CSV table of N, CA, C and O in Angstrom, one decimal:
chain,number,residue,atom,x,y,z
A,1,UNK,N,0.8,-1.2,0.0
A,1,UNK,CA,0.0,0.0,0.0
A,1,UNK,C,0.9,1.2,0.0
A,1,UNK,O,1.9,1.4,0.7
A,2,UNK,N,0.4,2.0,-0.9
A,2,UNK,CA,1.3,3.3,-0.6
A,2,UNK,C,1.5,4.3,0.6
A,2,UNK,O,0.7,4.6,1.5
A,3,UNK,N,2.8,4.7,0.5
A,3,UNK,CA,3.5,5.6,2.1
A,3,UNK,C,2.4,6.4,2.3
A,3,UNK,O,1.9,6.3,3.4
A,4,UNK,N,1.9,7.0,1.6
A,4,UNK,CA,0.6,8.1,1.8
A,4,UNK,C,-0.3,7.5,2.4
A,4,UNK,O,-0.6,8.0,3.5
A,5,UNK,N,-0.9,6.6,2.1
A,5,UNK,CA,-2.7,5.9,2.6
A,5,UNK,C,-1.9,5.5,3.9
A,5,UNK,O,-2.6,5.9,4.8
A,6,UNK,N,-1.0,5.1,4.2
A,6,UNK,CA,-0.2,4.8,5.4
A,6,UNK,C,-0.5,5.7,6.5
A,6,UNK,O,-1.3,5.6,7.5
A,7,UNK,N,0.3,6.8,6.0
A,7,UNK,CA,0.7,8.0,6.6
A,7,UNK,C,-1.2,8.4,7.2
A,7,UNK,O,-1.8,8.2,8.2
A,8,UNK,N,-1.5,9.0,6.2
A,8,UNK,CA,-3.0,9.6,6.0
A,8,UNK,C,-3.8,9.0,7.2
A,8,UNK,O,-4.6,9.4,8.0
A,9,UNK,N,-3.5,7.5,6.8
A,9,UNK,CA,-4.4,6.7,8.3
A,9,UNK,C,-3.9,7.0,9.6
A,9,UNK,O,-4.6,6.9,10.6
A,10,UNK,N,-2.9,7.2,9.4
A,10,UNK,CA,-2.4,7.4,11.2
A,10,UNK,C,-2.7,8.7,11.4
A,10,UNK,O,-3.0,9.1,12.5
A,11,UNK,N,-2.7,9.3,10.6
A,11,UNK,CA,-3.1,10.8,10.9
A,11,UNK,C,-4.9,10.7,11.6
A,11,UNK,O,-5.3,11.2,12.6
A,12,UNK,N,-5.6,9.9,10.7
A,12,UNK,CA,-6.7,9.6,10.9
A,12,UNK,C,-6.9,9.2,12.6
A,12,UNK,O,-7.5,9.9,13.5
A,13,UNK,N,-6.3,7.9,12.5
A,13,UNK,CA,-6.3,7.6,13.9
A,13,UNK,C,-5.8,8.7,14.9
A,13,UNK,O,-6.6,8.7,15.9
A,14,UNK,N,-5.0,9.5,14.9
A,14,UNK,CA,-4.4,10.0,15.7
A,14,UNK,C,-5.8,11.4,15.9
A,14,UNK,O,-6.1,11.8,17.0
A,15,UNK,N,-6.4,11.7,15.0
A,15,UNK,CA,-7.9,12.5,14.8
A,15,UNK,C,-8.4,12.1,16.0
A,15,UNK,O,-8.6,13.1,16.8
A,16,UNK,N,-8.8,10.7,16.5
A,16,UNK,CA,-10.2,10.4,17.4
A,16,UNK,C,-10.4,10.9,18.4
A,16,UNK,O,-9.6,11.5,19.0
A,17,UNK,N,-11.6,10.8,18.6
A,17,UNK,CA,-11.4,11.7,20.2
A,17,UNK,C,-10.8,10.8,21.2
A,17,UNK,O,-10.1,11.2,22.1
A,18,UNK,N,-11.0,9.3,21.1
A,18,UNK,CA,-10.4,8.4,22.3
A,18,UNK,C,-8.8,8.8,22.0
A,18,UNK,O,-8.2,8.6,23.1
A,19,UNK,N,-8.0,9.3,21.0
A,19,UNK,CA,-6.6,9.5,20.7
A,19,UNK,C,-6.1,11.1,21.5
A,19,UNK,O,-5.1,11.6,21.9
A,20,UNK,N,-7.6,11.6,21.4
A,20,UNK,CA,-7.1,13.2,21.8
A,20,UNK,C,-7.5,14.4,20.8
A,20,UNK,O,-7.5,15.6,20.9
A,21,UNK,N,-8.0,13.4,19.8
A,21,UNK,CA,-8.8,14.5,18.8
A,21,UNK,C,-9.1,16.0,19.1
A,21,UNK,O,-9.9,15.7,19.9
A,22,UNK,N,-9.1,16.6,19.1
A,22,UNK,CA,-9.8,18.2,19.3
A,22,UNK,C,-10.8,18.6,18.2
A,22,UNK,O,-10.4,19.2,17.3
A,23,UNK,N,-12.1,18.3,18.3
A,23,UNK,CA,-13.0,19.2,16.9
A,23,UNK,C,-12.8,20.1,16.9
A,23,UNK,O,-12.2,20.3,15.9
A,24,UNK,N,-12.7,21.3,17.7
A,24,UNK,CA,-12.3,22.7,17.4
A,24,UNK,C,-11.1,22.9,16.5
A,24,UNK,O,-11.1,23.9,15.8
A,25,UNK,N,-9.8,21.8,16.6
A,25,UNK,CA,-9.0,21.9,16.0
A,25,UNK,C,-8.4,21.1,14.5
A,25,UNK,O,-7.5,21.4,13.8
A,26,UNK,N,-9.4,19.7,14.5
A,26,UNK,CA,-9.6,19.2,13.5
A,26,UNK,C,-10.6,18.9,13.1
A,26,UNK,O,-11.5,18.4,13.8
A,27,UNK,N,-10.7,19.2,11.7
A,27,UNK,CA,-11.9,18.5,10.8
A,27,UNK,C,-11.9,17.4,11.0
A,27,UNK,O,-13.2,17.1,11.1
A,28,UNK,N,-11.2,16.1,11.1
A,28,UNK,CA,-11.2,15.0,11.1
A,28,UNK,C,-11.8,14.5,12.5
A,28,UNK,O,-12.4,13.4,12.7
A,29,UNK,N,-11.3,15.4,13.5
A,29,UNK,CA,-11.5,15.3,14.5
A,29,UNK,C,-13.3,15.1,14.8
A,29,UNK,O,-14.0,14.2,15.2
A,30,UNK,N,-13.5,16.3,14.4
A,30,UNK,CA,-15.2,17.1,14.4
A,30,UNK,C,-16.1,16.1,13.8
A,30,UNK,O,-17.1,15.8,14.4
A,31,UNK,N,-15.6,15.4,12.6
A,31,UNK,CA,-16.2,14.7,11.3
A,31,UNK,C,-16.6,13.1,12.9
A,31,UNK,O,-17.7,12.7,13.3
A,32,UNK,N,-15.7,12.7,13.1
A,32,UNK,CA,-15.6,11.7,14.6
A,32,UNK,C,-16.4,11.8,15.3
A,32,UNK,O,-17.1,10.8,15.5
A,33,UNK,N,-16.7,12.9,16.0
A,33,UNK,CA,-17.3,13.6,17.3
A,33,UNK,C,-18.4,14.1,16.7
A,33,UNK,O,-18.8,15.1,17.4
A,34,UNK,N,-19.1,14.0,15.6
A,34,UNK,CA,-20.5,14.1,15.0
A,34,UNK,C,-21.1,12.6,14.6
A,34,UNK,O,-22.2,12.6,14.1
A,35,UNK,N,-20.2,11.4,14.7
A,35,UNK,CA,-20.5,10.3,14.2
A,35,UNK,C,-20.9,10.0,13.0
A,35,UNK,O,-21.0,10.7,12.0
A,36,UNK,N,-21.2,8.6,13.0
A,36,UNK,CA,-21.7,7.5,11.8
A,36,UNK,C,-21.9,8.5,10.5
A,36,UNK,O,-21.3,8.5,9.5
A,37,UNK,N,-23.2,9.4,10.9
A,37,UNK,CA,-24.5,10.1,10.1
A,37,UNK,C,-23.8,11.1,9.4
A,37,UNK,O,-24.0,11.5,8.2
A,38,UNK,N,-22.4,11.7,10.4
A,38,UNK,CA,-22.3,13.2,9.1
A,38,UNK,C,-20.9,12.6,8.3
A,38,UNK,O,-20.6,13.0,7.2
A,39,UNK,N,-20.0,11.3,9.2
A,39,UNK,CA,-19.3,10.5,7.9
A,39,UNK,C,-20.0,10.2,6.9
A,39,UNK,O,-19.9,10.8,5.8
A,40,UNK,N,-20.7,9.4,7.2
A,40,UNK,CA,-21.5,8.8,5.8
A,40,UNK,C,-22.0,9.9,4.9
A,40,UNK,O,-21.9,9.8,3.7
A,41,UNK,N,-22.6,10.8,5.5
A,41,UNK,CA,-23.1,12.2,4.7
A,41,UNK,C,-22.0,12.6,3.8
A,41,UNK,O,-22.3,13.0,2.7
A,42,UNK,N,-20.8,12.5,4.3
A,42,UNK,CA,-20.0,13.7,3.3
A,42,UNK,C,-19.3,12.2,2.6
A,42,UNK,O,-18.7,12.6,1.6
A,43,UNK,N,-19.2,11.0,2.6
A,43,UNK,CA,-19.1,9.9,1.9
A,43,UNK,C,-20.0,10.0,0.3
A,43,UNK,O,-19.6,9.7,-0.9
A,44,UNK,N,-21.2,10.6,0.8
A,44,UNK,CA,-22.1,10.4,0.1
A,44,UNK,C,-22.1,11.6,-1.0
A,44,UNK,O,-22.4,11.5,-2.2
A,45,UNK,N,-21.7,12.9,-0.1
A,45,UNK,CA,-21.6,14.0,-1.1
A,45,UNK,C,-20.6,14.1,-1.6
A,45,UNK,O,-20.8,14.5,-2.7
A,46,UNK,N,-18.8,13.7,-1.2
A,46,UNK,CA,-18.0,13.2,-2.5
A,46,UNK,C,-17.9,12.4,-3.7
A,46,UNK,O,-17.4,12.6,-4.8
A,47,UNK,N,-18.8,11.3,-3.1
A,47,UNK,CA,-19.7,10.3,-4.4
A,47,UNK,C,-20.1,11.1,-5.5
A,47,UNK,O,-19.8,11.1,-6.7
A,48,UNK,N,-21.2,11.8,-4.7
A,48,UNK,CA,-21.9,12.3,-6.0
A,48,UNK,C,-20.8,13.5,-6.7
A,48,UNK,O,-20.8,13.5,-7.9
A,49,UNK,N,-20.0,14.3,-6.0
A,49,UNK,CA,-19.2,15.2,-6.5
A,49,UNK,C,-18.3,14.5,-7.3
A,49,UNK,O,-17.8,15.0,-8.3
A,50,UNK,N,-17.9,13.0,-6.9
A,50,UNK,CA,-17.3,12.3,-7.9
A,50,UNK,C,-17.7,12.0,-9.5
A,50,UNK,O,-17.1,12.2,-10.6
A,51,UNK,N,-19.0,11.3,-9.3
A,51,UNK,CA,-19.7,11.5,-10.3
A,51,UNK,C,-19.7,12.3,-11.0
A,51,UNK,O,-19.5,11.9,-12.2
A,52,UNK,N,-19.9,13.8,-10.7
A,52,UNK,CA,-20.0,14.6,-11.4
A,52,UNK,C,-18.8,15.0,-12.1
A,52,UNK,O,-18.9,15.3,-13.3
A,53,UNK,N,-17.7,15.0,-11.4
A,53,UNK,CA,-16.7,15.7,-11.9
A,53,UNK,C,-16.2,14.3,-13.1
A,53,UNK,O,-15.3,14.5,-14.0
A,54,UNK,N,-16.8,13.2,-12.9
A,54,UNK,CA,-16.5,12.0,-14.0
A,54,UNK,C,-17.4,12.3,-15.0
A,54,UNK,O,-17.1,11.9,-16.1
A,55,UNK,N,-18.8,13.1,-14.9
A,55,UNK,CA,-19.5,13.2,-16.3
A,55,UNK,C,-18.8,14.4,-17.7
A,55,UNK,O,-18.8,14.5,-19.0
A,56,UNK,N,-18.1,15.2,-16.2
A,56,UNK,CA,-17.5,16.6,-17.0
A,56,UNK,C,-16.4,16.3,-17.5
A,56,UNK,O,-16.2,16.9,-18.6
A,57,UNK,N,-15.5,15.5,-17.3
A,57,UNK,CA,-14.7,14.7,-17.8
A,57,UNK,C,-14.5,13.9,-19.3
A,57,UNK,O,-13.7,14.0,-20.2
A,58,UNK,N,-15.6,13.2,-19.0
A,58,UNK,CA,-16.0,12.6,-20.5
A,58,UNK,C,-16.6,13.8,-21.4
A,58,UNK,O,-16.6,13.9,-22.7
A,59,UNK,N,-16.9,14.4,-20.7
A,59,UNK,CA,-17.4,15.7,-22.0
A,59,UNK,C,-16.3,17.0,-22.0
A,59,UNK,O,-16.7,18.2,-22.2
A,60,UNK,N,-15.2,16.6,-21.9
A,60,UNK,CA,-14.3,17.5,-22.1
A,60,UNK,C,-13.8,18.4,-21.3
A,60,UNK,O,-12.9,19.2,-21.7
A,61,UNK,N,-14.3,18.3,-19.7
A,61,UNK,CA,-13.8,19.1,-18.4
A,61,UNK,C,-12.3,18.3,-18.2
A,61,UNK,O,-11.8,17.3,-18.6
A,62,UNK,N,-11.8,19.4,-17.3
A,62,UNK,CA,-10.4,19.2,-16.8
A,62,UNK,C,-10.6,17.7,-15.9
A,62,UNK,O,-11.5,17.4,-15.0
A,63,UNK,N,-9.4,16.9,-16.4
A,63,UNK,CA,-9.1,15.7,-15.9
A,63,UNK,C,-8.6,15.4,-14.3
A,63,UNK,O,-8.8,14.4,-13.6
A,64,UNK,N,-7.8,16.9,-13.9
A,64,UNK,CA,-7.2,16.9,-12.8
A,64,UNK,C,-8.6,17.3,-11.9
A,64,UNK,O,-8.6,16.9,-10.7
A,65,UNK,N,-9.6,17.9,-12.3
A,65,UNK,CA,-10.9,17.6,-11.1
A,65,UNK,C,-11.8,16.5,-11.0
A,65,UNK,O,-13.0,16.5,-10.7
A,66,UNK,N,-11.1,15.5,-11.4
A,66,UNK,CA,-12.0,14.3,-10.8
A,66,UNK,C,-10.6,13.7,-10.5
A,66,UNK,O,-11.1,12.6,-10.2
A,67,UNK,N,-9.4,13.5,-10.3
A,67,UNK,CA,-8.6,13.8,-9.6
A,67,UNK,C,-8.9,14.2,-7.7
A,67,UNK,O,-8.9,13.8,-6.6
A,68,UNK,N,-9.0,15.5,-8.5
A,68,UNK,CA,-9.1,16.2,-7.6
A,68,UNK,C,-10.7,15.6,-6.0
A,68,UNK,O,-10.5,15.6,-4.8
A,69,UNK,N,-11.9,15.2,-6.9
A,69,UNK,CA,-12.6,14.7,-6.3
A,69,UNK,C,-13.0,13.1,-5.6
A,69,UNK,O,-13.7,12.6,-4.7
A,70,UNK,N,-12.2,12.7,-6.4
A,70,UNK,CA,-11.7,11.6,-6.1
A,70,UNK,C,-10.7,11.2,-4.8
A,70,UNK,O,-10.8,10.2,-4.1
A,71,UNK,N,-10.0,11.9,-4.7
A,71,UNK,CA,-8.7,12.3,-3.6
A,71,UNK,C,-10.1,12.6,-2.3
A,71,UNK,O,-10.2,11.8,-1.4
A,72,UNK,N,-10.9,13.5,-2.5
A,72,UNK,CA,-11.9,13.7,-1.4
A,72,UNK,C,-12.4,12.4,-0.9
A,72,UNK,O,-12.0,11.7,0.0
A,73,UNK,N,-13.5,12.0,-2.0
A,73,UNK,CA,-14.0,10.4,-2.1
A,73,UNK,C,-13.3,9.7,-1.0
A,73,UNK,O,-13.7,9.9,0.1
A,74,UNK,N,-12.2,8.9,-1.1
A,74,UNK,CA,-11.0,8.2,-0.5
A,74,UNK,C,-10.4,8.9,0.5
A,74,UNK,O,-9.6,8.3,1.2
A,75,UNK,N,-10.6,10.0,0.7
A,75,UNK,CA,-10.1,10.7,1.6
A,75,UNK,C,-10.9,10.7,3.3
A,75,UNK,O,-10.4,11.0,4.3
A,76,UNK,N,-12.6,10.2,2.9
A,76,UNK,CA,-13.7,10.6,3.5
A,76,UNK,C,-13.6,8.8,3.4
A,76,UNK,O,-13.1,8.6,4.5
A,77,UNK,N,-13.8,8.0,3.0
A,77,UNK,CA,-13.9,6.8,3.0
A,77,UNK,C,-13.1,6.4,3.7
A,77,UNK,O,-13.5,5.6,4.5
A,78,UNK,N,-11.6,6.6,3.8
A,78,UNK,CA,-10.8,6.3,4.7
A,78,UNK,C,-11.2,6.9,6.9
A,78,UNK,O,-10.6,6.5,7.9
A,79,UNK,N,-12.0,7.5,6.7
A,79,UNK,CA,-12.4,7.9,7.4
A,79,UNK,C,-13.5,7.5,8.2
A,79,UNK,O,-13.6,7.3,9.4
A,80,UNK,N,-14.4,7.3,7.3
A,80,UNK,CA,-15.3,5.8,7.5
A,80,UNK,C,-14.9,4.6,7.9
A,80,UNK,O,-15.5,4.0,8.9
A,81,UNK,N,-14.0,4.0,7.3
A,81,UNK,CA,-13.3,3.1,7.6
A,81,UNK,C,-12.6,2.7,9.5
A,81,UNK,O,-12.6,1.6,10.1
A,82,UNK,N,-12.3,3.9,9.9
A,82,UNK,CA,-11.1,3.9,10.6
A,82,UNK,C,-12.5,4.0,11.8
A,82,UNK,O,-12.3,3.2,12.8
A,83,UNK,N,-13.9,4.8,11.9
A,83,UNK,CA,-14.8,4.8,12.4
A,83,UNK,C,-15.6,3.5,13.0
A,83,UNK,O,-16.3,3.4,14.0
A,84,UNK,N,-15.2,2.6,12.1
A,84,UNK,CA,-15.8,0.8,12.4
A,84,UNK,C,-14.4,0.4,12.5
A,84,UNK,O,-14.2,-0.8,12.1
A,85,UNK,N,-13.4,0.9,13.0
A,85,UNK,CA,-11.9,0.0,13.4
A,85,UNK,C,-11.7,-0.6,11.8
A,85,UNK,O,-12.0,-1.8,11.8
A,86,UNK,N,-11.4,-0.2,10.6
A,86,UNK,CA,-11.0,-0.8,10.2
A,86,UNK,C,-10.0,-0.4,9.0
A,86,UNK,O,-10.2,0.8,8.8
A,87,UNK,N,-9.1,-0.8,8.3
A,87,UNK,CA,-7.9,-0.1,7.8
A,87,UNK,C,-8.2,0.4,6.2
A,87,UNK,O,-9.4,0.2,5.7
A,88,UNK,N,-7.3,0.8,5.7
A,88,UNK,CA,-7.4,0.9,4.1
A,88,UNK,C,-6.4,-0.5,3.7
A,88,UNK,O,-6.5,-1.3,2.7
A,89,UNK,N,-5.6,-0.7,4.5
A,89,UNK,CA,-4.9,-2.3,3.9
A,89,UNK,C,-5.8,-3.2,3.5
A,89,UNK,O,-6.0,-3.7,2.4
A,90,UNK,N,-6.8,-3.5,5.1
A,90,UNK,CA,-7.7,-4.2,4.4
A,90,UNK,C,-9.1,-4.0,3.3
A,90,UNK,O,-9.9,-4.9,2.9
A,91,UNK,N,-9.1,-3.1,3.0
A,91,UNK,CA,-9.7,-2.6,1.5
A,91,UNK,C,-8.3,-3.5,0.8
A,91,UNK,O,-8.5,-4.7,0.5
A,92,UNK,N,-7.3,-3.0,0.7
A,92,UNK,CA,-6.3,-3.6,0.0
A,92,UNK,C,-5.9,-4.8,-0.4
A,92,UNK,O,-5.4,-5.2,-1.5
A,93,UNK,N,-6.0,-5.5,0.6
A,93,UNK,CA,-6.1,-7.0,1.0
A,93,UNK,C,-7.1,-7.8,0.3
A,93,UNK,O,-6.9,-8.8,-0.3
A,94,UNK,N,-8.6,-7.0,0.6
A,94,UNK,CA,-9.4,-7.2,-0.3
A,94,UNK,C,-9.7,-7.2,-1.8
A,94,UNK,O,-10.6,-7.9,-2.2
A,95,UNK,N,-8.7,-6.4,-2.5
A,95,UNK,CA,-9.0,-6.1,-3.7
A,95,UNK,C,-7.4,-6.8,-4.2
A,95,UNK,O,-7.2,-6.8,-5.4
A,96,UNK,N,-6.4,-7.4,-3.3
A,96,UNK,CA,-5.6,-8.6,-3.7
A,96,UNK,C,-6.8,-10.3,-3.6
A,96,UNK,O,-6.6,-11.2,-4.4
A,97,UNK,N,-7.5,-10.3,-2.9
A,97,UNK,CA,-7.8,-11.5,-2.9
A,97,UNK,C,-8.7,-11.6,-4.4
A,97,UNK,O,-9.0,-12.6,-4.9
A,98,UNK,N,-8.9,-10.5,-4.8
A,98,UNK,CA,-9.7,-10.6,-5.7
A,98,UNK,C,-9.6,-10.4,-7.3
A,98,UNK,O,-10.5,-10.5,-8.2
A,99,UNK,N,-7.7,-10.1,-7.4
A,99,UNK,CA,-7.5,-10.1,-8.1
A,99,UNK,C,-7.0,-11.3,-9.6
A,99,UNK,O,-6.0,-11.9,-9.4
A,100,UNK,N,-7.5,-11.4,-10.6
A,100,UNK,CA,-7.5,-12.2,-11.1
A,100,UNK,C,-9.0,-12.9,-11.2
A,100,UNK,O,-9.1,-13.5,-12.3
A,101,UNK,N,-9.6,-13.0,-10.6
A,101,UNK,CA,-11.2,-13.1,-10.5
A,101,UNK,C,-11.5,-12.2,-11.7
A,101,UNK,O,-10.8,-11.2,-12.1
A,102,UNK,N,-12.7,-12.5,-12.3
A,102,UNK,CA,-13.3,-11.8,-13.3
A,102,UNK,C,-14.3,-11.3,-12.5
A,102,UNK,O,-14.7,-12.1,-11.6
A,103,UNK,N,-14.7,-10.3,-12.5
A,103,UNK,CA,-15.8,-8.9,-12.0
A,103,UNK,C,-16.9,-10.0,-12.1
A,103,UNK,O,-17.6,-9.8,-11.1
A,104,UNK,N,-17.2,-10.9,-12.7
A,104,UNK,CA,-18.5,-11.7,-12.9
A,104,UNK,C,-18.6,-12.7,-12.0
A,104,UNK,O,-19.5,-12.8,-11.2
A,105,UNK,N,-17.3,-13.6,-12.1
A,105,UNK,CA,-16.8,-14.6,-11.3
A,105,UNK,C,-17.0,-14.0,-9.9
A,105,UNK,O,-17.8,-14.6,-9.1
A,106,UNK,N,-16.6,-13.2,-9.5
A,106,UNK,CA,-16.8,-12.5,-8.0
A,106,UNK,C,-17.9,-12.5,-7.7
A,106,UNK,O,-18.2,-13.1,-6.7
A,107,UNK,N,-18.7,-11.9,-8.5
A,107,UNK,CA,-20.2,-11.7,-8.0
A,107,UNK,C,-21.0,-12.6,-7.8
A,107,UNK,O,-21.8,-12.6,-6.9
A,108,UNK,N,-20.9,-13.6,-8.8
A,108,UNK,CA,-21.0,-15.0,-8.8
A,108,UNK,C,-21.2,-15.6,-7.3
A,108,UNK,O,-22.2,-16.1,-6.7
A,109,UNK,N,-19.3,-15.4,-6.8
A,109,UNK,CA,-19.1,-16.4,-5.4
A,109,UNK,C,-20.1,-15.8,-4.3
A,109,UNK,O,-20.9,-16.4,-3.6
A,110,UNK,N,-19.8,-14.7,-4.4
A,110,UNK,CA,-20.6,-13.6,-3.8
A,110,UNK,C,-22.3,-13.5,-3.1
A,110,UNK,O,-22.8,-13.0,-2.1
A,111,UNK,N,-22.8,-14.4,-4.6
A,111,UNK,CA,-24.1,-14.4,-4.6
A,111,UNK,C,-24.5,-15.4,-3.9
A,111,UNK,O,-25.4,-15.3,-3.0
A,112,UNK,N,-23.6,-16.5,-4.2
A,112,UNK,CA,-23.5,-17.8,-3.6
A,112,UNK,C,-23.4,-17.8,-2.1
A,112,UNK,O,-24.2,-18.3,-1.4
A,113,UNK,N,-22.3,-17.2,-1.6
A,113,UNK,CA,-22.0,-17.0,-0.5
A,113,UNK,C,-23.5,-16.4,0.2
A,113,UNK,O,-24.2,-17.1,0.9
A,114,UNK,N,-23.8,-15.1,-0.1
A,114,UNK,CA,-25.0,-14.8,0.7
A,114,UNK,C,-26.3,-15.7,0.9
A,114,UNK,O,-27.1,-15.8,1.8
A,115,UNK,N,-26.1,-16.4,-0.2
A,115,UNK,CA,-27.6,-17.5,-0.4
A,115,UNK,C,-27.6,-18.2,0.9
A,115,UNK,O,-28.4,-18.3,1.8
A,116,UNK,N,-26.1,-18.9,0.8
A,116,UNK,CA,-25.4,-19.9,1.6
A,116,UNK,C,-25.8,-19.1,3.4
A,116,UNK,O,-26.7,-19.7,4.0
A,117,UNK,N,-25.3,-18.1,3.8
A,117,UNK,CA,-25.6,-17.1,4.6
A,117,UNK,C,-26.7,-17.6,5.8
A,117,UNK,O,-26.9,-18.1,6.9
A,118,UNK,N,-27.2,-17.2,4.8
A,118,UNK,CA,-29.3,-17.0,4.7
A,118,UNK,C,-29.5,-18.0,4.8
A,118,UNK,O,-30.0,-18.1,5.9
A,119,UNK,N,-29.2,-19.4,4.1
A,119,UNK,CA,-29.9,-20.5,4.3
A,119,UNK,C,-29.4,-21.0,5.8
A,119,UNK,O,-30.4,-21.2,6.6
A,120,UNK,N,-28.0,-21.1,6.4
A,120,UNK,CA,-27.8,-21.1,7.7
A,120,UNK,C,-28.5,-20.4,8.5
A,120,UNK,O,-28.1,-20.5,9.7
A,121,UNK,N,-29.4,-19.7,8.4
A,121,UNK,CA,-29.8,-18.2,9.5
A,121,UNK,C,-31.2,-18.4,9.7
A,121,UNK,O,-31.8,-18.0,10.8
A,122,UNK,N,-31.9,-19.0,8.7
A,122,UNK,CA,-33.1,-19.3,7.9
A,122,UNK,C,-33.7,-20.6,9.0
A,122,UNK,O,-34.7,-21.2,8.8
């Protein structure tokens, strides 16, 4: 995983309020100490800013702002992440186990697996 998503996570962590966070003095901090509802909120409004800046793109907008929004996106996700204890490696880890799999094939195991789930639960 790159030095950056590294770095960026500990920064993250080092944010919380159980770490010592300060909202007055960090956004990351604040984003924590407002919980689940306003991560996922601004998850949701990078998305769509993502989107957007991918439609402007294809129609001939600058390439470096979905870049640009994108970097947010992942930026705000990693954030999420770190909220349910959990890393960007294992996003990473994840998208190694998966590599070589066809996008179809995955969904496939995927489907299976949940059926499987359900029928245990059932």
């Amino acid at each position: 995983m790159s030095d950056i998503l590294n770095r960026l996570a500990e920064v993250i962590e080092s944010r919380k309020p159980a770490a010592g966070g300060d909202p007055d003095k960090s956004y990351i901090a604040r984003l924590f100490s407002k919980g689940d509802d306003a991560i996922l909120k601004k998850v949701g409004e990078e998305a769509t800013e993502t989107v957007m800046a991918a439609k402007d793109t294809a129609h001939g907008g600058d390439p470096a702002h979905l870049v640009y929004e994108m970097a947010d996106l992942w930026f705000h996700c990693m954030i999420a992440l770190a909220q349910h204890g959990l890393t960007p490696q294992q996003v990473v880890d994840e998208l190694a186990r998966r590599e070589g799999l066809s996008g179809l094939e995955e969904k496939a195991l995927r489907k299976a697996q949940d059926r499987d789930a359900q029928e245990h639960r059932g």
